[in-house]
C-alpha cells in the first residue's frame, strides 16, 4: 500500500484533484491518500496557507500529488508552491511537452522536456520593499560599491545563481537525457546581459556538459529560444533553464501542445517528489466543473512511473491518449471555440477515462 499526500489546492484544484483521484483509483494500484488542505481557504481558516502538517505529511510519505494553489499578485502571502519546493529541496522541475494525437495544435511533432531549476534565481524570495530600511541599506551599499545609482524609490529582488544548484540541475538534465534515450540538451540563459548570474549558469553548464560527450549540447539566449520554439519546436529535445525562464518557457511549451490543460509536471529532489500540473488555480473557473483535468491526470501518470508502477502508468496514459484521440469527451479548451456546446465537463472526462480502464 502506497501512502501518498494529496493536496487538492484551491481554485480549480479540488475539482481536477477529485477527477485525478477517481481515475487513479480505477487502476489497480493500492494507494491510501493522506489528504492535506493548503492554499487560500486554509489561509483564511488557519492564518497560514501552508500549515506545517502539510510539509510533515510529504516528509513522511515522500510522494505528493498536488493541485494548483493561488498566490496573491503583488501583495499578500508568498507562494506556497515556491515554499514547498524550497522547504523540501525539490530542486528539479520536470515538465514534458509532447504532442498528443487528436489535439488541435499548430504543430504535430513537439517532444520537448523542460528541466527548470527550482530553488534559486529571482524565485529565491529575497526581496526588499520600496521605502523599507532593507531597500535603503541595499541601494546605499550598491551605489557605493558600483558607482551606479539605484533610485531610492526602487523595490529590489535578488537573483542568486550558484555553481552548486546549477551543477545539480544540469547533471540531472544530462542523466535524464541518457536514461530516456534522448539526444540533445540545450541550456538557456541571458548571459550576454547578466554575466555573473546567467553567465555562471552557462559556464557551469558547459563544464558539466564535458562529462557527457555522447550527448549533443548547445546554448541559447532565452529570447532567441522563445522565437525558435514557436517556429521550429521539432529542433529541441531536453531544455535546461534557470528558475524564471523555466517558468515562462514551460507555459510556452504547453502552448505548443494545445495549452495548459495538457501539461503535466513533477518537482523532484533527493528525498521527495511532488507531482502537479504546470497550470495554476484559474480562479475564474472555480467550481464550474469545466476545466481540463488531463494535466493533473498526466501528472498522476508521472507519479505512478516514479513509484515504479510502470504498467499502471502506461494503462492510464493509454486511456488518456485514447480519450483525446476519439475526441468525444474533451473540455472546452480542446475545442475549436471556448463556447463549443459539445465540450465535456471535468467529471465527464474522468468518467470517459475510467470507462477505458475497466
Ligand atoms: P493559470 O494557469 O491558473 O490560468 C491561466 C489560464 O489558462 C486560465 O484562465 C485558463 O484559461 C487556462 N487554464 C489553466 N488551467 C486550465 C485547465 N486545467 N483547463 C483549461 N484551461 C486552463 O494562470 P494564472 O491565471 O496566471 O494564475 C492563477 C493563479 O494560479 C495565480 O495565483 C498563480 O500564482 C497561481 N499559480 C499556481 C501554480 C501552482 O500551483 N503550481 C502555477 C501557476 C500559477
Coordinates of C-alpha atoms and ligand atoms in Angstrom, one line a residue:
X1 CA 0.0 0.0 0.0
X2 CA 1.4 3.4 -1.0
X3 CA 0.6 6.3 1.2
X4 CA 0.5 9.5 -0.9
X5 CA -0.1 13.1 0.3
X6 CA -2.9 14.6 -1.8
X7 CA -3.1 18.4 -1.8
X8 CA -6.2 19.4 -3.6
X9 CA -5.2 23.1 -3.6
X10 CA -7.6 25.9 -4.3
X11 CA -9.4 27.5 -7.3
X12 CA -9.9 24.7 -9.8
X13 CA -7.6 22.4 -7.7
X14 CA -10.2 20.4 -5.8
X15 CA -12.2 19.5 -8.9
X16 CA -9.2 18.3 -11.0
X17 CA -7.8 16.6 -7.9
X18 CA -11.1 14.7 -7.5
X19 CA -11.1 13.7 -11.1
X20 CA -7.4 12.5 -10.9
X21 CA -8.1 10.6 -7.7
X22 CA -11.0 8.8 -9.3
X23 CA -9.1 7.7 -12.4
X24 CA -6.1 6.5 -10.3
X25 CA -8.4 4.6 -8.1
X26 CA -9.8 2.9 -11.1
X27 CA -6.5 1.2 -11.9
X28 CA -5.3 -1.5 -9.6
X29 CA -2.7 0.3 -7.5
X30 CA -3.2 0.3 -3.8
X31 CA -3.0 3.9 -2.6
X32 CA -4.0 5.4 0.6
X33 CA -4.4 9.2 0.2
X34 CA -3.4 11.4 3.0
X35 CA -5.4 14.5 2.1
X36 CA -3.9 17.8 3.2
X37 CA -5.6 21.1 2.6
X38 CA -3.4 24.1 1.8
X39 CA -3.9 27.4 0.0
X40 CA -6.3 30.4 0.1
X41 CA -9.2 28.8 2.2
X42 CA -6.7 27.4 4.6
X43 CA -5.1 30.8 5.0
X44 CA -8.5 32.2 6.0
X45 CA -9.1 29.4 8.5
X46 CA -5.6 28.8 9.9
X47 CA -3.8 32.0 9.3
X48 CA -1.2 30.3 7.0
X49 CA -1.7 28.9 3.5
X50 CA 0.9 26.2 4.2
X51 CA 0.5 24.6 7.7
X52 CA 3.4 22.6 9.0
X53 CA 1.2 19.5 8.9
X54 CA 1.3 19.6 5.0
X55 CA 5.1 19.6 5.0
X56 CA 5.3 16.9 7.7
X57 CA 2.9 14.7 5.6
X58 CA 5.1 14.9 2.5
X59 CA 8.2 14.3 4.6
X60 CA 6.6 11.1 6.0
X61 CA 5.1 9.9 2.7
X62 CA 7.9 11.1 0.4
X63 CA 5.5 11.5 -2.5
X64 CA 2.7 14.0 -3.1
X65 CA 0.1 14.8 -5.8
X66 CA -0.8 18.4 -5.7
X67 CA -3.4 20.7 -7.3
X68 CA -2.6 24.3 -8.0
X69 CA -2.6 26.9 -5.3
X70 CA -3.2 30.7 -5.7
X71 CA -0.5 33.2 -5.0
X72 CA -1.9 36.7 -4.5
X73 CA -0.4 39.1 -7.1
X74 CA 1.8 41.9 -5.8
X75 CA 0.8 41.7 -2.1
X76 CA -0.3 39.1 0.3
X77 CA 1.3 35.8 1.3
X78 CA 4.2 34.4 -0.6
X79 CA 3.8 31.4 -3.0
X80 CA 3.0 28.1 -1.3
X81 CA 4.3 26.4 -4.4
X82 CA 7.7 28.1 -4.1
X83 CA 7.8 27.5 -0.3
X84 CA 7.2 23.7 -0.8
X85 CA 9.9 23.5 -3.4
X86 CA 12.4 25.3 -1.2
X87 CA 11.4 23.6 2.0
X88 CA 11.7 20.1 0.6
X89 CA 14.6 21.0 -1.7
X90 CA 12.7 19.9 -4.8
X91 CA 15.4 21.3 -7.0
X92 CA 14.2 20.0 -10.3
X93 CA 11.0 20.8 -12.1
X94 CA 10.4 18.3 -14.9
X95 CA 7.8 19.3 -17.5
X96 CA 7.4 17.2 -20.6
X97 CA 5.5 18.7 -23.6
X98 CA 4.6 16.2 -26.3
X99 CA 2.0 16.5 -29.0
X100 CA -0.9 14.2 -28.5
X101 CA -2.7 12.6 -31.5
X102 CA -6.0 14.3 -31.9
X103 CA -5.3 17.7 -30.3
X104 CA -5.8 20.9 -32.2
X105 CA -2.4 22.5 -32.4
X106 CA -0.2 24.3 -34.9
X107 CA 2.5 21.5 -34.6
X108 CA 2.2 17.8 -34.7
X109 CA 5.8 16.9 -33.8
X110 CA 6.6 18.5 -30.5
X111 CA 8.5 16.4 -28.0
X112 CA 10.3 18.6 -25.5
X113 CA 11.3 18.2 -21.9
X114 CA 11.7 21.3 -19.8
X115 CA 14.0 21.0 -16.9
X116 CA 13.7 24.0 -14.7
X117 CA 16.0 24.8 -11.7
X118 CA 13.5 25.2 -8.8
X119 CA 15.3 26.7 -5.8
X120 CA 17.1 29.9 -6.7
X121 CA 17.2 32.8 -9.2
X122 CA 14.6 35.6 -8.9
X123 CA 12.4 33.0 -7.2
X124 CA 14.7 32.9 -4.1
X125 CA 12.2 35.2 -2.4
X126 CA 14.9 37.7 -1.3
X127 CA 13.2 41.0 -1.8
X128 CA 13.2 44.5 -0.4
X129 CA 10.1 46.6 -0.4
X130 CA 10.3 50.1 -1.8
X131 CA 10.9 52.5 1.1
X132 CA 11.9 49.8 3.6
X133 CA 15.0 50.0 5.8
X134 CA 16.4 47.0 3.9
X135 CA 15.9 48.6 0.5
X136 CA 17.6 51.8 1.7
X137 CA 20.6 49.9 3.0
X138 CA 20.9 47.8 -0.1
X139 CA 20.6 50.7 -2.5
X140 CA 23.2 52.7 -0.5
X141 CA 25.6 49.8 -0.5
X142 CA 25.2 49.1 -4.2
X143 CA 25.5 52.8 -5.1
X144 CA 28.7 52.8 -3.0
X145 CA 30.1 49.5 -4.4
X146 CA 29.3 50.1 -8.1
X147 CA 29.2 53.8 -8.5
X148 CA 25.8 53.2 -10.2
X149 CA 22.6 54.8 -9.0
X150 CA 19.7 52.8 -7.9
X151 CA 16.8 55.2 -7.3
X152 CA 15.6 55.4 -3.7
X153 CA 12.0 54.7 -4.8
X154 CA 13.0 51.2 -6.1
X155 CA 11.9 47.8 -4.9
X156 CA 14.6 45.2 -5.2
X157 CA 14.5 41.5 -5.9
X158 CA 17.8 39.5 -5.7
X159 CA 18.8 36.9 -8.3
X160 CA 21.2 34.4 -6.8
X161 CA 22.6 31.6 -9.1
X162 CA 25.1 29.2 -7.6
X163 CA 27.5 26.7 -9.0
X164 CA 26.1 24.1 -6.6
X165 CA 22.5 24.4 -7.8
X166 CA 23.4 24.8 -11.5
X167 CA 25.7 21.7 -11.4
X168 CA 23.0 19.5 -10.0
X169 CA 20.2 20.7 -12.3
X170 CA 22.4 20.4 -15.4
X171 CA 23.6 17.0 -14.3
X172 CA 20.0 16.0 -13.8
X173 CA 19.3 17.1 -17.4
X174 CA 22.1 15.1 -18.9
X175 CA 21.3 12.0 -16.8
X176 CA 17.6 12.3 -17.8
X177 CA 18.6 12.6 -21.4
X178 CA 20.8 9.5 -21.2
X179 CA 18.3 7.4 -19.3
X180 CA 15.5 8.3 -21.7
X181 CA 17.5 7.8 -24.9
X182 CA 17.2 11.4 -25.8
X183 CA 19.8 13.1 -27.9
X184 CA 20.3 16.8 -27.1
X185 CA 20.4 19.2 -24.2
X186 CA 20.0 22.9 -24.7
X187 CA 20.9 25.3 -21.9
X188 CA 19.0 28.6 -21.9
X189 CA 20.3 31.9 -20.4
X190 CA 20.8 35.6 -20.8
X191 CA 24.5 35.5 -20.1
X192 CA 25.2 38.4 -22.5
X193 CA 23.5 40.7 -20.1
X194 CA 23.6 39.1 -16.6
X195 CA 27.2 38.0 -16.8
X196 CA 27.7 36.9 -13.2
X197 CA 24.4 35.0 -12.6
X198 CA 23.3 33.7 -16.0
X199 CA 27.0 33.8 -17.1
X200 CA 27.8 31.4 -14.2
X201 CA 24.8 29.2 -15.1
X202 CA 26.2 28.9 -18.7
X203 CA 29.8 28.4 -17.7
X204 CA 28.8 25.7 -15.1
X205 CA 26.6 24.0 -17.7
X206 CA 29.4 23.9 -20.2
X207 CA 31.7 22.3 -17.5
X208 CA 29.1 19.6 -16.7
X209 CA 28.5 19.0 -20.5
X210 CA 32.1 18.0 -20.9
X211 CA 31.4 14.8 -18.9
X212 CA 28.6 13.8 -21.3
X213 CA 30.3 13.9 -24.7
X214 CA 27.8 11.3 -26.0
X215 CA 25.0 13.9 -25.8
X216 CA 24.7 16.9 -28.1
X217 CA 24.9 20.2 -26.2
X218 CA 24.1 23.8 -27.2
X219 CA 23.3 27.0 -25.6
X220 CA 20.6 29.6 -26.5
X221 CA 19.8 33.1 -25.3
X222 CA 16.3 33.0 -23.8
X223 CA 14.7 35.5 -26.2
X224 CA 16.0 33.6 -29.2
X225 CA 14.9 30.3 -27.7
X226 CA 11.3 31.6 -27.4
X227 CA 11.4 32.6 -31.1
X228 CA 12.9 29.3 -32.1
X229 CA 10.4 27.3 -30.1
X230 CA 7.4 28.9 -31.8
X231 CA 8.9 28.4 -35.2
X232 CA 10.8 25.1 -35.1
X233 CA 9.9 23.2 -31.9
X234 CA 11.0 19.9 -33.5
X235 CA 14.6 21.0 -33.3
X236 CA 14.5 20.8 -29.5
X237 CA 14.7 17.9 -27.1
X238 CA 15.7 18.5 -23.4
X239 CA 16.0 22.1 -22.3
X240 CA 17.5 23.1 -19.0
X241 CA 16.9 26.6 -17.6
X242 CA 17.2 28.8 -14.5
X243 CA 14.0 29.2 -12.5
X244 CA 12.3 32.2 -14.0
X245 CA 13.0 31.4 -17.7
X246 CA 12.0 27.8 -16.9
X247 CA 8.6 29.0 -15.6
X248 CA 7.9 31.2 -18.7
X249 CA 9.2 28.7 -21.3
X250 CA 7.1 25.9 -19.6
X251 CA 3.9 27.8 -20.4
X252 CA 5.2 28.5 -23.9
X253 CA 5.9 24.7 -24.4
X254 CA 2.4 23.9 -23.0
X255 CA 1.0 26.3 -25.7
X256 CA 2.8 24.3 -28.4
X257 CA 1.0 21.1 -27.5
X258 CA -2.5 22.5 -27.1
X259 CA -2.5 24.5 -23.8
X260 CA -2.1 24.4 -20.1
X261 CA -4.9 21.8 -19.7
X262 CA -2.5 19.2 -21.1
X263 CA 0.8 20.0 -19.5
X264 CA 1.9 17.8 -16.5
X265 CA 4.9 18.3 -14.2
X266 CA 7.0 16.9 -11.3
X267 CA 9.0 18.7 -8.7
X268 CA 11.9 16.3 -7.7
X269 CA 14.6 16.3 -5.1
X270 CA 16.8 13.7 -3.5
X271 CA 14.2 12.7 -0.9
X272 CA 10.8 13.8 -2.0
X273 CA 8.7 14.2 -5.1
X274 CA 5.6 16.4 -5.7
X275 CA 3.6 16.0 -8.9
X276 CA 1.5 18.8 -10.1
X277 CA 0.2 20.3 -13.4
X278 CA 2.1 23.3 -14.9
X279 CA -1.0 25.4 -14.8
X280 CA -2.3 27.5 -11.8
X281 CA -5.6 27.7 -10.0
X282 CA -7.5 29.5 -12.8
X283 CA -9.8 31.1 -10.1
X284 CA -12.4 32.3 -12.6
X285 CA -13.3 28.7 -13.4
X286 CA -13.5 27.6 -9.8
X287 CA -16.4 25.2 -9.0
X288 CA -17.8 25.2 -12.6
X289 CA -16.8 21.6 -13.3
X290 CA -15.5 22.9 -16.6
X291 CA -11.7 22.8 -16.8
X292 CA -9.4 20.2 -18.2
X293 CA -8.3 17.6 -15.7
X294 CA -5.8 16.0 -18.1
X295 CA -2.7 18.0 -17.0
X296 CA -3.2 16.8 -13.4
X297 CA -4.1 13.2 -14.5
X298 CA -0.9 13.1 -16.6
X299 CA 1.0 14.4 -13.5
X300 CA -0.6 11.3 -11.8
X301 CA 0.9 9.1 -14.6
X302 CA 4.3 10.6 -13.9
X303 CA 3.8 9.8 -10.2
X304 CA 2.9 6.2 -11.0
X305 CA 6.1 5.9 -13.0
X306 CA 8.1 7.4 -10.1
X307 CA 6.5 4.8 -7.8
X308 CA 7.8 2.1 -10.2
X309 CA 4.2 1.2 -11.3
X310 CA 5.1 1.2 -14.9
X311 CA 2.2 -0.9 -16.2
X312 CA -0.4 1.1 -14.3
X313 CA 1.2 4.3 -15.6
X314 CA 1.1 3.0 -19.2
X315 CA -2.5 1.8 -18.9
X316 CA -3.7 5.2 -17.6
X317 CA -1.6 7.1 -20.1
X318 CA -3.0 5.0 -23.0
X319 CA -6.6 5.6 -21.7
X320 CA -5.9 9.4 -21.7
X321 CA -4.4 9.1 -25.3
X322 CA -7.4 7.2 -26.4
X323 CA -9.9 9.7 -25.0
X324 CA -8.0 12.5 -26.7
X325 CA -7.8 10.7 -30.0
X326 CA -11.5 9.8 -30.0
X327 CA -12.4 13.4 -29.3
X328 CA -15.8 12.8 -27.9
X329 CA -15.1 13.8 -24.3
X330 CA -12.9 16.8 -24.2
X331 CA -13.2 20.0 -22.2
X332 CA -13.8 23.5 -23.8
X333 CA -10.1 24.3 -24.1
X334 CA -9.6 21.5 -26.6
X335 CA -12.5 22.6 -28.8
X336 CA -12.3 25.0 -31.7
X337 CA -14.1 27.7 -29.7
X338 CA -14.3 28.1 -25.9
X339 CA -18.2 28.1 -26.0
X340 CA -18.4 24.9 -28.1
X341 CA -21.7 23.2 -27.0
X342 CA -20.1 19.8 -27.3
X343 CA -17.5 20.5 -24.7
X344 CA -17.4 17.9 -21.8
X345 CA -17.2 18.7 -18.1
X346 CA -14.2 17.9 -15.9
X347 CA -16.0 14.9 -14.4
X348 CA -17.2 13.6 -17.8
X349 CA -13.6 13.5 -19.0
X350 CA -12.7 11.5 -15.9
X351 CA -15.6 9.1 -16.5
X352 CA -14.5 8.6 -20.1
X353 CA -11.0 7.7 -18.9
X354 CA -12.4 5.3 -16.3
X355 CA -14.5 3.5 -18.9
X356 CA -11.3 2.8 -20.9
X357 CA -9.7 1.3 -17.8
X358 CA -12.4 -1.2 -16.9
Ligands
LIG1 P1 -3.5 29.7 -14.7 O1 -2.5 28.7 -15.1 O2 -4.2 29.4 -13.4 O3 -4.6 30.0 -15.8 C1 -4.3 30.7 -16.9 C2 -5.4 30.4 -18.0 O4 -5.1 29.1 -18.5 C3 -6.8 30.2 -17.4 O5 -7.5 31.4 -17.3 C4 -7.4 29.2 -18.3 O6 -7.9 29.9 -19.5 C5 -6.2 28.3 -18.7 N1 -6.2 27.1 -17.9 C6 -5.4 26.9 -16.9 N2 -5.6 25.6 -16.4 C7 -6.5 25.1 -17.2 C8 -7.2 23.8 -17.2 N3 -6.9 22.8 -16.4 N4 -8.1 23.6 -18.2 C9 -8.4 24.6 -19.1 N5 -7.9 25.8 -19.1 C10 -6.9 26.0 -18.2 O7 -2.6 31.0 -14.6 P2 -2.9 32.4 -13.8 O8 -4.4 32.8 -14.1 O9 -1.8 33.3 -14.2 O10 -2.7 32.1 -12.3 C11 -3.8 31.9 -11.4 C12 -3.2 31.6 -10.0 O11 -2.5 30.3 -10.0 C13 -2.2 32.7 -9.5 O12 -2.5 32.9 -8.2 C14 -0.9 32.0 -9.7 O13 0.1 32.4 -8.8 C15 -1.3 30.5 -9.4 N6 -0.3 29.5 -10.0 C16 -0.1 28.4 -9.2 C17 0.7 27.4 -9.7 C18 0.9 26.2 -8.9 O14 0.1 25.9 -8.0 N7 1.9 25.4 -9.1 C19 1.2 27.5 -11.0 C20 1.0 28.7 -11.8 C21 0.2 29.7 -11.3

